[in-house]
Structure formats: C-alpha cells, structure tokens
Short mmCIF file of C-alpha atoms in Angstrom, two decimals:
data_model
loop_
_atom_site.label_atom_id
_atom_site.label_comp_id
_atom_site.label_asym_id
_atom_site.label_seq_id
_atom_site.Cartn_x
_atom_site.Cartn_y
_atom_site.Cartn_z
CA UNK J 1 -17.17 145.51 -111.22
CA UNK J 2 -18.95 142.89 -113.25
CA UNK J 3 -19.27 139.54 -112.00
CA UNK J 4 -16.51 137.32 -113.19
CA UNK J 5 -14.04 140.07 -114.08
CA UNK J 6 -9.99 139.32 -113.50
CA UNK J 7 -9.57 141.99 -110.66
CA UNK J 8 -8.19 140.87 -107.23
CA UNK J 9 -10.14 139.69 -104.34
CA UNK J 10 -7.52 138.47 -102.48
CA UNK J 11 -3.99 138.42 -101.91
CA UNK J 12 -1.81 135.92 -100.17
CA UNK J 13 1.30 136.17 -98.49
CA UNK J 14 3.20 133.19 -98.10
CA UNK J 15 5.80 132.39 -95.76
CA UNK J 16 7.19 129.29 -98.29
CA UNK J 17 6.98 128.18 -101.47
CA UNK J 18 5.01 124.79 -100.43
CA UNK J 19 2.50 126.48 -98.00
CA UNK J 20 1.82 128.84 -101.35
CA UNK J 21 0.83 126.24 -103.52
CA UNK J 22 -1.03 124.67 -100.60
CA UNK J 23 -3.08 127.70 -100.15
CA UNK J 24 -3.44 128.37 -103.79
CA UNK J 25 -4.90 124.84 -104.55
CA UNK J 26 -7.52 125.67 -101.63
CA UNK J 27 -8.56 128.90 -103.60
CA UNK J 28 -8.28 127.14 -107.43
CA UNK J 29 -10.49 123.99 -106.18
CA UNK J 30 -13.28 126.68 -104.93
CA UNK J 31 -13.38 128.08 -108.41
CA UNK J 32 -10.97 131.51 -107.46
CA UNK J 33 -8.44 131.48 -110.55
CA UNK J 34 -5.26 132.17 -108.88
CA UNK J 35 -1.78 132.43 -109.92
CA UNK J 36 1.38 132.13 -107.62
CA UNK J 37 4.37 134.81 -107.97
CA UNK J 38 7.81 133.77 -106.59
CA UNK J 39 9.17 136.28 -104.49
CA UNK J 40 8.49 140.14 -104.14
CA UNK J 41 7.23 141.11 -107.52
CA UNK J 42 9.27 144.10 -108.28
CA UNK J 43 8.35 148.01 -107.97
CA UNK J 44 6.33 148.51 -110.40
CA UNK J 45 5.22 145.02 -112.09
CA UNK J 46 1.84 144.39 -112.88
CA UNK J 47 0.99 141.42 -110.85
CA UNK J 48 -1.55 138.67 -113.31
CA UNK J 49 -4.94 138.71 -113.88
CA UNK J 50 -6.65 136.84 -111.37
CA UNK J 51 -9.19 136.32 -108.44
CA UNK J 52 -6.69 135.16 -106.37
CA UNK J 53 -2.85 136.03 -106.23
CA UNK J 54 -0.38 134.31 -103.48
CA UNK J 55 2.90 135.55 -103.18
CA UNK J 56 5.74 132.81 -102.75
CA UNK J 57 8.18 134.04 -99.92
CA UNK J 58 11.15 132.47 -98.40
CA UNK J 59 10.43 134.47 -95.15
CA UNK J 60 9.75 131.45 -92.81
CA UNK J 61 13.41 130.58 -91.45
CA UNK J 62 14.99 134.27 -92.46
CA UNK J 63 15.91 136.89 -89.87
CA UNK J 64 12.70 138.57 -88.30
CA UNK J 65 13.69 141.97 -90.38
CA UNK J 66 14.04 140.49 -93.41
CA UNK J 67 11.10 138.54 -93.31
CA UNK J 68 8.88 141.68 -92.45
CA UNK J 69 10.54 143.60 -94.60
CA UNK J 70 9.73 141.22 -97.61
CA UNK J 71 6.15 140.57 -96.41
CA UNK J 72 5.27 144.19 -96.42
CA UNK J 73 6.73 144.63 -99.89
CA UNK J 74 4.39 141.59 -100.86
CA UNK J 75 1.30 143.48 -99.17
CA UNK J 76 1.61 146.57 -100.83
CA UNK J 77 2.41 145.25 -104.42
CA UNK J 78 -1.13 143.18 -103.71
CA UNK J 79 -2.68 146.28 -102.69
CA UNK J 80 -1.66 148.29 -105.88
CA UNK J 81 -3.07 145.02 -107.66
CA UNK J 82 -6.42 145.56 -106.22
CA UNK J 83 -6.80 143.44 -103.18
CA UNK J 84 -9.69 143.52 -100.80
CA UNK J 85 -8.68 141.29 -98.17
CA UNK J 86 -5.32 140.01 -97.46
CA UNK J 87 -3.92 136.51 -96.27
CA UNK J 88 -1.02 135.73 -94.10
CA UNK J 89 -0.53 131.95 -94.91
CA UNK J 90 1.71 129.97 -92.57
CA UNK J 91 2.54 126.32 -92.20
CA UNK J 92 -0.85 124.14 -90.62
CA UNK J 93 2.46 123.61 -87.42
CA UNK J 94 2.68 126.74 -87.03
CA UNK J 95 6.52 126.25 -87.54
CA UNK J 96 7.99 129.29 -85.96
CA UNK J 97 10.71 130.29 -83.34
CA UNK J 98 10.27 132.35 -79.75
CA UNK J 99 11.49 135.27 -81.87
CA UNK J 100 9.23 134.92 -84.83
CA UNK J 101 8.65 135.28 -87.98
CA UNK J 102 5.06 134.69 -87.64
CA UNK J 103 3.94 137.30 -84.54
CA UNK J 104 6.50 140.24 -86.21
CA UNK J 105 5.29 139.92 -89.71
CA UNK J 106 1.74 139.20 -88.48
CA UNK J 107 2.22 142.84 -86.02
CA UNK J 108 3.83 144.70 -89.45
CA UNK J 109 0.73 144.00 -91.60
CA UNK J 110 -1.69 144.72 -89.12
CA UNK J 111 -0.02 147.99 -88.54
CA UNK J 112 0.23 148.68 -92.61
CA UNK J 113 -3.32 147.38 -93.46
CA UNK J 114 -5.25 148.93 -90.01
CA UNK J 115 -5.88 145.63 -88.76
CA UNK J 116 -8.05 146.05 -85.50
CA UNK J 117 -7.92 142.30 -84.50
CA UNK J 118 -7.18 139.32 -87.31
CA UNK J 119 -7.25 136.10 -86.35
CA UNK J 120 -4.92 133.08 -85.76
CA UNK J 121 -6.02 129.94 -87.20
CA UNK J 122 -3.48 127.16 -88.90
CA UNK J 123 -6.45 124.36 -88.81
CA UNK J 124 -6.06 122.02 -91.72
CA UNK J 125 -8.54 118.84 -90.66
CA UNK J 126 -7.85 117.29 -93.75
CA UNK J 127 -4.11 116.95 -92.79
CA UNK J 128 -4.71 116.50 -89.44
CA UNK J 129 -4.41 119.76 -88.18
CA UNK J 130 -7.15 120.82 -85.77
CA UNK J 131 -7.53 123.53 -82.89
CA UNK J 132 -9.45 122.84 -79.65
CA UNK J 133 -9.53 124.96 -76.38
CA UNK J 134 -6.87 127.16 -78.70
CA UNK J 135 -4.10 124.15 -78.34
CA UNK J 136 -3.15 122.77 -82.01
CA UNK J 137 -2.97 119.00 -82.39
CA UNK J 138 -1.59 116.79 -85.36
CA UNK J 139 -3.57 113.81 -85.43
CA UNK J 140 -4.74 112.69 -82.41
CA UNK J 141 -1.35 114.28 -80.21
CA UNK J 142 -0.68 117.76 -79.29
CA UNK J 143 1.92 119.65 -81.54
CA UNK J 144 4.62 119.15 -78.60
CA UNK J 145 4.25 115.66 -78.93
CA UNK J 146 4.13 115.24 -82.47
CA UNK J 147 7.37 114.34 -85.27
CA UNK J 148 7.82 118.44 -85.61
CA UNK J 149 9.44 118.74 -81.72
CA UNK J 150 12.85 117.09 -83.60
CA UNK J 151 12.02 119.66 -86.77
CA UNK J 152 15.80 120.32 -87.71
CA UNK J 153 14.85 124.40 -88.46
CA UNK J 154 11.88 125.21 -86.18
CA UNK J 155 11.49 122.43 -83.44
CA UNK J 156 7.68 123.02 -82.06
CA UNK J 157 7.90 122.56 -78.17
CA UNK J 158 4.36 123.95 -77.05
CA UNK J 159 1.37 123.18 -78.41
CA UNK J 160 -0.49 126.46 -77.12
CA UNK J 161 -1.39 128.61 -79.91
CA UNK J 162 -2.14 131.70 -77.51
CA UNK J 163 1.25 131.43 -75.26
CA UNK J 164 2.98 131.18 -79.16
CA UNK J 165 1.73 133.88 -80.51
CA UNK J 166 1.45 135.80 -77.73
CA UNK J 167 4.90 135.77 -77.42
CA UNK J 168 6.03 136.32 -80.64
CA UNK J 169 3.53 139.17 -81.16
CA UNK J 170 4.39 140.65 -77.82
CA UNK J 171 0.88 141.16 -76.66
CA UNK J 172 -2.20 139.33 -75.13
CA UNK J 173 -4.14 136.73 -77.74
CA UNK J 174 -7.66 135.82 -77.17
CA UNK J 175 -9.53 132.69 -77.78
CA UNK J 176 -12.64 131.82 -79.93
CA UNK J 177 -13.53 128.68 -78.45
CA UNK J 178 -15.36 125.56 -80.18
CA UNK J 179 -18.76 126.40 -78.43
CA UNK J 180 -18.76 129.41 -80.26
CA UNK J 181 -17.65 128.15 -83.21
CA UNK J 182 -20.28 125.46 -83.28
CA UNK J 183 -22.92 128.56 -82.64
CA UNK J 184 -22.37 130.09 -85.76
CA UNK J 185 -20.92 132.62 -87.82
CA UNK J 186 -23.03 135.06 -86.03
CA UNK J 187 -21.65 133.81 -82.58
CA UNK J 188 -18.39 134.08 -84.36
CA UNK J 189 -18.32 137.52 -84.71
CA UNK J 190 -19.75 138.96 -81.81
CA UNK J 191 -16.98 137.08 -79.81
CA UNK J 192 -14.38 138.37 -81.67
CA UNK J 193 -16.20 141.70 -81.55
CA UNK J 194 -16.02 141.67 -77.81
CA UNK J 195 -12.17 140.78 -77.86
CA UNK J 196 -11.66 143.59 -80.13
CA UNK J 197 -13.20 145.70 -77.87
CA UNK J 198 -11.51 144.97 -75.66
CA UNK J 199 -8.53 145.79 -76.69
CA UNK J 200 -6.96 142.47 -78.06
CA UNK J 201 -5.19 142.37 -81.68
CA UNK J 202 -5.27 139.09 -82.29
CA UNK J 203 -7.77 135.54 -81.45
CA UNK J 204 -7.37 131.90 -81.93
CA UNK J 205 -10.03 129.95 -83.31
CA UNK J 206 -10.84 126.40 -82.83
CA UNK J 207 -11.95 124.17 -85.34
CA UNK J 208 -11.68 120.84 -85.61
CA UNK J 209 -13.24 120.43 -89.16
CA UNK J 210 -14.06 121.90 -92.95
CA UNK J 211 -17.15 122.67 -91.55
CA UNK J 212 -15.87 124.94 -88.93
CA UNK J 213 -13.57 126.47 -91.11
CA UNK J 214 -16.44 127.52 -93.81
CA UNK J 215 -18.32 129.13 -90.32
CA UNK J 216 -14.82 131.08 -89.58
CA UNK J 217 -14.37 131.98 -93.21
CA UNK J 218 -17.87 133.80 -93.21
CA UNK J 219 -17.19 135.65 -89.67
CA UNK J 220 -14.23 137.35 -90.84
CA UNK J 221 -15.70 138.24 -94.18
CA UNK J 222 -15.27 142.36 -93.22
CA UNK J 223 -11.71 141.57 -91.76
CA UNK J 224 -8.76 143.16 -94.18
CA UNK J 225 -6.23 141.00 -92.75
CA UNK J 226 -6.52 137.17 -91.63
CA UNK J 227 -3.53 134.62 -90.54
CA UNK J 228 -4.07 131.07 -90.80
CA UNK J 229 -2.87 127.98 -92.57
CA UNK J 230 -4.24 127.12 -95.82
CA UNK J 231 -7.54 125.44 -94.09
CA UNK J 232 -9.19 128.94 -93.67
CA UNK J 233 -8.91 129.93 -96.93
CA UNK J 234 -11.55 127.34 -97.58
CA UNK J 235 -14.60 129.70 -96.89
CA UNK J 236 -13.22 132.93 -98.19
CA UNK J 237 -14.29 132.61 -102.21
CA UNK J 238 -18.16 131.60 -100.73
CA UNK J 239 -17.79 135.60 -99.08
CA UNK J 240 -17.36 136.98 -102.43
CA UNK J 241 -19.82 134.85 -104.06
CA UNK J 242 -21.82 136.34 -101.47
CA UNK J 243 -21.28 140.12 -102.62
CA UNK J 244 -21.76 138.89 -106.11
CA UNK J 245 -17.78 139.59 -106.71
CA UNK J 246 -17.43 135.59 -107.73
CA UNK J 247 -18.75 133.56 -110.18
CA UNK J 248 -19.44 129.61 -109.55
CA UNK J 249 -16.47 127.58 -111.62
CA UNK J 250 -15.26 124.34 -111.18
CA UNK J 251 -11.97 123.52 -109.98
CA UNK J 252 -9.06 121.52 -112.63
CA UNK J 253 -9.02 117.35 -112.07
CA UNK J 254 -6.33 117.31 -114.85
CA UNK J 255 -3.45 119.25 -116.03
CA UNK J 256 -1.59 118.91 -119.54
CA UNK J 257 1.93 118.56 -119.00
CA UNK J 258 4.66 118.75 -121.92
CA UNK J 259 6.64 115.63 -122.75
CA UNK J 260 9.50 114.92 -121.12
CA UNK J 261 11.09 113.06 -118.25
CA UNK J 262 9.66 112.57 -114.73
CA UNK J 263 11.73 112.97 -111.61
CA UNK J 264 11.70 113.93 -107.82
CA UNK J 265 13.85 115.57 -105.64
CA UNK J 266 13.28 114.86 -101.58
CA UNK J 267 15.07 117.21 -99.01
CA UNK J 268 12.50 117.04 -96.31
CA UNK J 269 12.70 115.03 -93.20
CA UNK J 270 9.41 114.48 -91.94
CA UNK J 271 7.91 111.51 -91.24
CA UNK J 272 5.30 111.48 -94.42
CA UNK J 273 8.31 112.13 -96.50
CA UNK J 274 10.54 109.16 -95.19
CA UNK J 275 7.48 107.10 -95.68
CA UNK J 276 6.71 108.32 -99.31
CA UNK J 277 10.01 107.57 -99.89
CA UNK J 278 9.90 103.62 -98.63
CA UNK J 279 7.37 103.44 -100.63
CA UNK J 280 9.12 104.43 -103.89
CA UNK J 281 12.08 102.50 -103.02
CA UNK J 282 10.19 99.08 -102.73
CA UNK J 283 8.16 100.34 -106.10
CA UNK J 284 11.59 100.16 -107.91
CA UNK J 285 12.35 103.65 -108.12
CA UNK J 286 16.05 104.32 -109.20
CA UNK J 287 17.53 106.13 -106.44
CA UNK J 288 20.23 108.42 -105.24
CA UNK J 289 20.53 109.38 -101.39
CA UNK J 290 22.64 113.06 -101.50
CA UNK J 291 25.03 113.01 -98.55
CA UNK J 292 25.89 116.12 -97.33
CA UNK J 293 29.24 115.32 -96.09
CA UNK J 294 29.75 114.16 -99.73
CA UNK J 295 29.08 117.60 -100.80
CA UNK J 296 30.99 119.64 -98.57
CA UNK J 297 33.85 117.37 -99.52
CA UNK J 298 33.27 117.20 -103.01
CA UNK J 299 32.79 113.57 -103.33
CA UNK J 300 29.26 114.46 -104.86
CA UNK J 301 28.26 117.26 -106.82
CA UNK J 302 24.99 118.79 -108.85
CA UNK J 303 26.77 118.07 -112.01
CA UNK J 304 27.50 114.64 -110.92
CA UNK J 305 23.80 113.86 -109.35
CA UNK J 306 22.05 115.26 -112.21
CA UNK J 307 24.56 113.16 -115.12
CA UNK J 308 23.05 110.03 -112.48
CA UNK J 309 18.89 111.49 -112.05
CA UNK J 310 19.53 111.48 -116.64
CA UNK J 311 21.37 108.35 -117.39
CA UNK J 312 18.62 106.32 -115.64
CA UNK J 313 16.02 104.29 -117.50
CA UNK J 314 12.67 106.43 -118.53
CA UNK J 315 9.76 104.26 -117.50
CA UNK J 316 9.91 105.00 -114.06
CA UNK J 317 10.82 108.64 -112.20
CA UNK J 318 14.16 108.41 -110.92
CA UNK J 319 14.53 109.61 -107.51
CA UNK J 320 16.93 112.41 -105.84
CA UNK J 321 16.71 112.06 -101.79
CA UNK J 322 18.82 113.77 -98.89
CA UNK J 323 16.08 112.90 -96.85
CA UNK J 324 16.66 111.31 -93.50
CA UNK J 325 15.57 110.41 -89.64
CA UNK J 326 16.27 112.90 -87.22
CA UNK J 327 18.98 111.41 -85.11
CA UNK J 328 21.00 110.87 -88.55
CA UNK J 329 20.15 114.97 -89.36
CA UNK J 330 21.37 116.05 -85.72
CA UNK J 331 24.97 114.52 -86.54
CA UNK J 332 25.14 116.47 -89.87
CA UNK J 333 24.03 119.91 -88.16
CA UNK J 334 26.87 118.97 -85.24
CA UNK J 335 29.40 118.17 -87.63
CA UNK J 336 28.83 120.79 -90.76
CA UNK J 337 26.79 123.68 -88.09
CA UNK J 338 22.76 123.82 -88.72
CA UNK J 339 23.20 126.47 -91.38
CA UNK J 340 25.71 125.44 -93.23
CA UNK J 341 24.58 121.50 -93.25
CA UNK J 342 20.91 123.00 -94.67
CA UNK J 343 22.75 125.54 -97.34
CA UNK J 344 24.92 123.03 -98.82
CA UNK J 345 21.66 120.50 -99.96
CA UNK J 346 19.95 123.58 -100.81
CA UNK J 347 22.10 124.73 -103.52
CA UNK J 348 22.70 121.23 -105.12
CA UNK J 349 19.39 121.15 -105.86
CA UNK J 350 19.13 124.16 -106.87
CA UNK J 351 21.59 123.47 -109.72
CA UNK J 352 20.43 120.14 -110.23
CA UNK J 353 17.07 121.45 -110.87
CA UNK J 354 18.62 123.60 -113.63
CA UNK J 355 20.96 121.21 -115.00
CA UNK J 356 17.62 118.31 -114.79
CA UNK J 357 15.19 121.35 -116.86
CA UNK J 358 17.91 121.32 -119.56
CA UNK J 359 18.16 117.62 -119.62
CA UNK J 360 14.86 117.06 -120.80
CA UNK J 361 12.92 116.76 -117.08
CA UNK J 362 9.50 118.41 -117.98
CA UNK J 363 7.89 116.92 -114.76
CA UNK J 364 8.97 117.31 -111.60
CA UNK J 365 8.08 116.56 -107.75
CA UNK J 366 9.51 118.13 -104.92
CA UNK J 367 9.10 117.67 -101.54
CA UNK J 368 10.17 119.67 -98.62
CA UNK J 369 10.04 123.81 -98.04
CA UNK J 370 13.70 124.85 -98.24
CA UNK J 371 14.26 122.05 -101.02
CA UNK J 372 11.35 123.35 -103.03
CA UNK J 373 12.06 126.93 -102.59
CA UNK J 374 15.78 126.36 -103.83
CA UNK J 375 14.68 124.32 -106.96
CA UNK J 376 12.01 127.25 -108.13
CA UNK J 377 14.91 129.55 -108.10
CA UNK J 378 17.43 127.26 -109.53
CA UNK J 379 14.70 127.04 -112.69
CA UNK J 380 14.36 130.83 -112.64
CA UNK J 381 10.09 130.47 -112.03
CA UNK J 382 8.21 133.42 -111.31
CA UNK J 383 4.80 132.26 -111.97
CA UNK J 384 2.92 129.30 -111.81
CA UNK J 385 -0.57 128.11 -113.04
CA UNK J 386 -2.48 125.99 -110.18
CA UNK J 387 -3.49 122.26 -110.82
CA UNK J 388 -5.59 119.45 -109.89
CA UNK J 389 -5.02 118.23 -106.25
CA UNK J 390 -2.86 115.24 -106.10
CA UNK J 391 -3.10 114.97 -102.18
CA UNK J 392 -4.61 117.52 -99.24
CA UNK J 393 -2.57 120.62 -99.87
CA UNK J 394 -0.63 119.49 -102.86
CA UNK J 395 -1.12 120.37 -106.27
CA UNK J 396 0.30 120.11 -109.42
CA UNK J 397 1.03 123.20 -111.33
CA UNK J 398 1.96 124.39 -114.48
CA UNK J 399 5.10 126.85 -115.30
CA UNK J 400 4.28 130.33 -116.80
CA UNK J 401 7.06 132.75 -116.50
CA UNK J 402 10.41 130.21 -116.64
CA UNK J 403 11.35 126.56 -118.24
CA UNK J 404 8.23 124.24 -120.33
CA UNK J 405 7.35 122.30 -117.26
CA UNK J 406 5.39 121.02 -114.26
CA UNK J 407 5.84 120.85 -110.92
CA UNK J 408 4.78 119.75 -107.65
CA UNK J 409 5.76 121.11 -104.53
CA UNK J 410 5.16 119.34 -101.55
CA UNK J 411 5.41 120.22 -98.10
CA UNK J 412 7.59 117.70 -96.08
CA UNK J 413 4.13 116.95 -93.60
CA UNK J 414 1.95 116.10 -96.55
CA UNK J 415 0.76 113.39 -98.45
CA UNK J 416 -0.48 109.67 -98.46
CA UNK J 417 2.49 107.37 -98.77
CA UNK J 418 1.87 106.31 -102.05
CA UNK J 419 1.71 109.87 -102.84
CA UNK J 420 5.35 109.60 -105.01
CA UNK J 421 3.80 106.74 -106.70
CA UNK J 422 0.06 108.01 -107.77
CA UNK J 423 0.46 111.84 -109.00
CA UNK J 424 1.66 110.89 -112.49
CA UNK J 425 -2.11 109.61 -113.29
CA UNK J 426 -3.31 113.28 -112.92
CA UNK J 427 -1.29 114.40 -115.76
CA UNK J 428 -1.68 114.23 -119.76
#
C-alpha cells in the first residue's frame, strides 16, 4: 500500500456515541482522517474511506448479550473494511456494572480477533483521568470518591481497575505498573510479555500523563486488540507512521458550518454539565428545564419544547436542559422506575432533535451519552465528519449521511465551564 492511501488502519468500537467522537477527535488531531458510523453498519455496506473508522454503539447500558452481540458485528464489518488493529473505546470512568458490558464484550473480541493479552487502560490526563498502582483517579480522588459513585446508570463504587475487570471478565488481570511505564516502551513490552506468558488475558497500565500514553501506544503496536479510553489512542497513528502506513497531516482548527440556528440540548447530570449550564444561564441563555414528570403526564411534550427552543430570539443559542443534581434524579428514578424515568427524556429529545433540524437548527450541542445517542437517531445520522477540538475530548463535527448540520456531542464529564459559551468561535 502506498503511503497516504484511504485503506483502514484502525477500527474503533465504541461503547457510546460521545466516547466515539471523543476517540475520533484523538485520531483526526494526529492527522488519521477518520469518519464515525452510527450503529452496526449493515451486512454488506462498504464502510468510508478512511485511516481511521469508529463505530458509534449504544452498547454501554444495554443487556450484556446485546451489547456483545452488536460489538462483534462492529468488529467484523471493520475487519472486512481492512483493519489492522482494533479499538475497544470505553468511557475514561470506566462506567460499567459487576455484570459488564465492558469485561464480556472485551472477552468476545479477544476470542473473535485471537487476542493473547490486550490491555486495560481508560487514562485520559487531560480530563483528569490517570492510573497509578492500577487504581483510576479523577482529579486528585479515587474513582469511588469522585461525582460518578451517585452516576444515575452506572454508579462507580471501586476504584480498582484489576478487581473491575477482573470481575467482569471472569479471570485474573495483571498490572503494568508506573516504574515500568516510566522505563520505556521496551520495558513495556517485556512486562506484558511475561504476563502473557503467563497465562493472563488482560493488564492494566498506569499512566498518569500524554507522555505515558505515547510510551503505551508504541508497546502495543503488534497487539490486534487494545481497550482503553480515548487517551491511548493518542500514540497509535505515530505506530503507523512508523511502518510508513501514515502520512504527517495536520489536524482541523476550524469547521464550516451551514447557516442556521444554534441550540443545545443537556440531559446529562454530571457535575461539568450542571456547571456549564450555570454558566449559560447567568450568560443570558434562553432556557427551558424538561421535567420528566411533565412528560410522563403530558404537561410537556417534544412538539411543545421544540415550538419554545424556535420561537426564541436568534442572537444567542437557546437552551434545552433536563439536567439536574443527583438527589433531585434519585426522586424521579423512585417515582417513574430508573428505566422508565431515563426513556421518557430520551425520546423527547429525540423528536425534538428532529422537529429542531426541520426548524432551521443547523448547529447543535449536546451533552450527555444517552441524550446524545437519542438525538443522532432522532436526526437519522449515520456518518459524521470529525472537527476541530472545542474542549479535551470534544469535537465538533460535520453531518455526512443525514440533515445539513453540525454537531457536538459531549460527554456529561467533559468540558471547561464556559465550554456552552466558547464553541461557537470555532465555527464559520
């Protein structure tokens, strides 16, 4: 292959539609181009022509089976697309359950792909996210003690990475500790060399910075399957620079967005989020707060929230919120039942998002997982073209297969809380 052809290096699975775009920026600011697909592209598709290809799932909160079975339909159409390597992306929190999804669909696509050992590394240092002694912190607490212990869908009680997955996966885990991480890529490998042979599928790697990450990304250059958060996706396009697979480009610090109407819809909880919010609010934002009770009565309505989101004055994005602190989300889930109480937001937004696209919204911020999966499938988007970074993690990007627009999905952990406020500038 000649260098700078449009064959696959690498394909991502994604267990959300944020932690896609995440991962995707991560690959597009290191010059891969790469496209994200919504779902499972279907038998027989021909996936687009790029370096890089991540694969958009909603397989983070579904049953285990479902999620593996989607995952594995993922791998293979990235396979028949060329693939070298592949990516299992999950959130930098590992968000998860006792029962899964990450160890099960983690144990499927080592089984499918031959896997030996792959490693387990959700390290993001530029969001905080950092692994030491194979515990995962979020700032300067351990996970247990951090904002996602009250997470309404995957509360994170232990901060051990090795007990987690170990559980989930049903087998021992290993550790590559900082020592050897600070030793090299060489030191890298030989380690997890050792724990291979002896017998272990699966290691966590410290690292508590980019700098660790690039030493990971080179040790695990042979490996054909790799789990991690977004942060260890940072040294993977350097490996196929390396073989002479990659040309040098430069990453996008703009994107051209048609004209329109801006907006944002909030569903996510998190701390960031409630703070990006406040800081919209005081910046004169119109605003809506989406009640859930309201819903499930009938009281409010997508028809009714998006007539509100269109009738409000242009020179400012209006804002859409259901976002709230966790004591007030713990009384919807007792009084509605945690599915039910997450379902019913979802799918106003979803039809908001439709009924916003047809009103003339061509730019549009979302924050929060569920919430930004819903509103890619309420706007029918298969594709999307990767953007300039607005924050760590977040990009803007560009529709390609659905409605003339742009979006932004934004995990509920992420961003600077003027983020709300700033990303318009990156736009023309």
């Amino acid at each position: 292959m000649a260098e700078g052809d449009d064959v696959m290096l690498l394909g991502v699975i994604a267990d959300d539609m944020t932690g896609a775009t995440d991962v995707a920026l991560m690959l597009n600011r290191a010059g891969m181009r790469t496209v994200q697909v919504i779902g499972v592209p279907p038998a027989g598709s021909t996936l687009p022509e790029a370096d890089a290809v991540v694969v958009a799932l909603k397989s983070r909160t579904n049953p285990v089976a479902e999620a593996v079975a989607d995952s594995l339909a993922a791998c293979e159409a990235l396979l028949e697309g060329g693939a070298r390597q592949i990516l299992f992306k999950y959130c930098s929190t590992f968000d998860s359950t006792a029962e899964g999804n990450i160890g099960p669909v983690a144990n499927a696509l080592a089984e499918r792909l031959g896997a030996k050992l792959a490693i387990v590394c959700p390290a993001f240092p530029a969001n905080g996210r950092s692994i030491y002694q194979g515990y995962l912190f979020v700032g300067a607490v351990p996970l247990h003690e951090s904002s996602m212990k009250d997470h309404p869908l995957t509360p994170m009680r232990d901060s051990n990475l090795m007990r987690l997955m170990s559980v989930q996966a049903k087998t021992e885990v290993g550790l590559v500790d900082y020592a050897t991480v600070l030793a090299g890529s060489a030191a890298v490998k030989a380690r997890l060399a050792k724990l291979q042979a002896d017998g272990l599928r699966y290691a966590v790697t410290d690292a508590l910075t980019n700098e660790d990450l690039m030493t990971l990304g080179h040790a695990v250059s042979e490996h054909v399957l790799l789990t991690g958060g977004s942060g260890i996706a940072m040294g993977l396009p350097q490996n196929f620079r390396r073989a002479g697979l990659l040309p040098e480009r430069p990453g996008p610090q703009e994107l051209k967005a048609p004209a329109g109407r801006a907006g944002i819809i909030s569903g996510s909880c998190s701390t960031a989020t409630r703070g990006q919010i406040k800081a919209a609010l005081e910046a004169g934002y119109p605003a809506l707060k989406v009640d859930p009770f309201a819903l499930a009565d009938g009281s409010q309505d997508a028809a009714g929230l998006a007539a509100w989101a269109l009738s409000q004055p242009q020179d400012k994005p209006f804002l859409l919120y259901s976002s709230d602190d966790p004591a007030e989300v713990a009384a919807v889930q007792d009084k509605l039942g945690r599915e039910k109480a997450g379902s019913i937001v979802e799918h106003a937004f979803a039809e908001v998002a439709r009924r916003l696209s047809e009103g003339g919204v061509t730019r549009l911020l979302v924050a929060g997982g569920e919430t930004s999966g819903a509103t890619v499938l309420g706007l029918c988007i298969r594709t999307l073209e990767i953007g300039p970074e607005i924050d760590p993690g977040v990009p803007w990007t560009r529709v390609v297969d659905g409605p003339d627009m742009v979006v932004a999905l934004k995990s509920g952990n992420f961003g600077t809380p003027d983020f709300f406020l700033k990303a318009w500038s990156l736009l023309r």
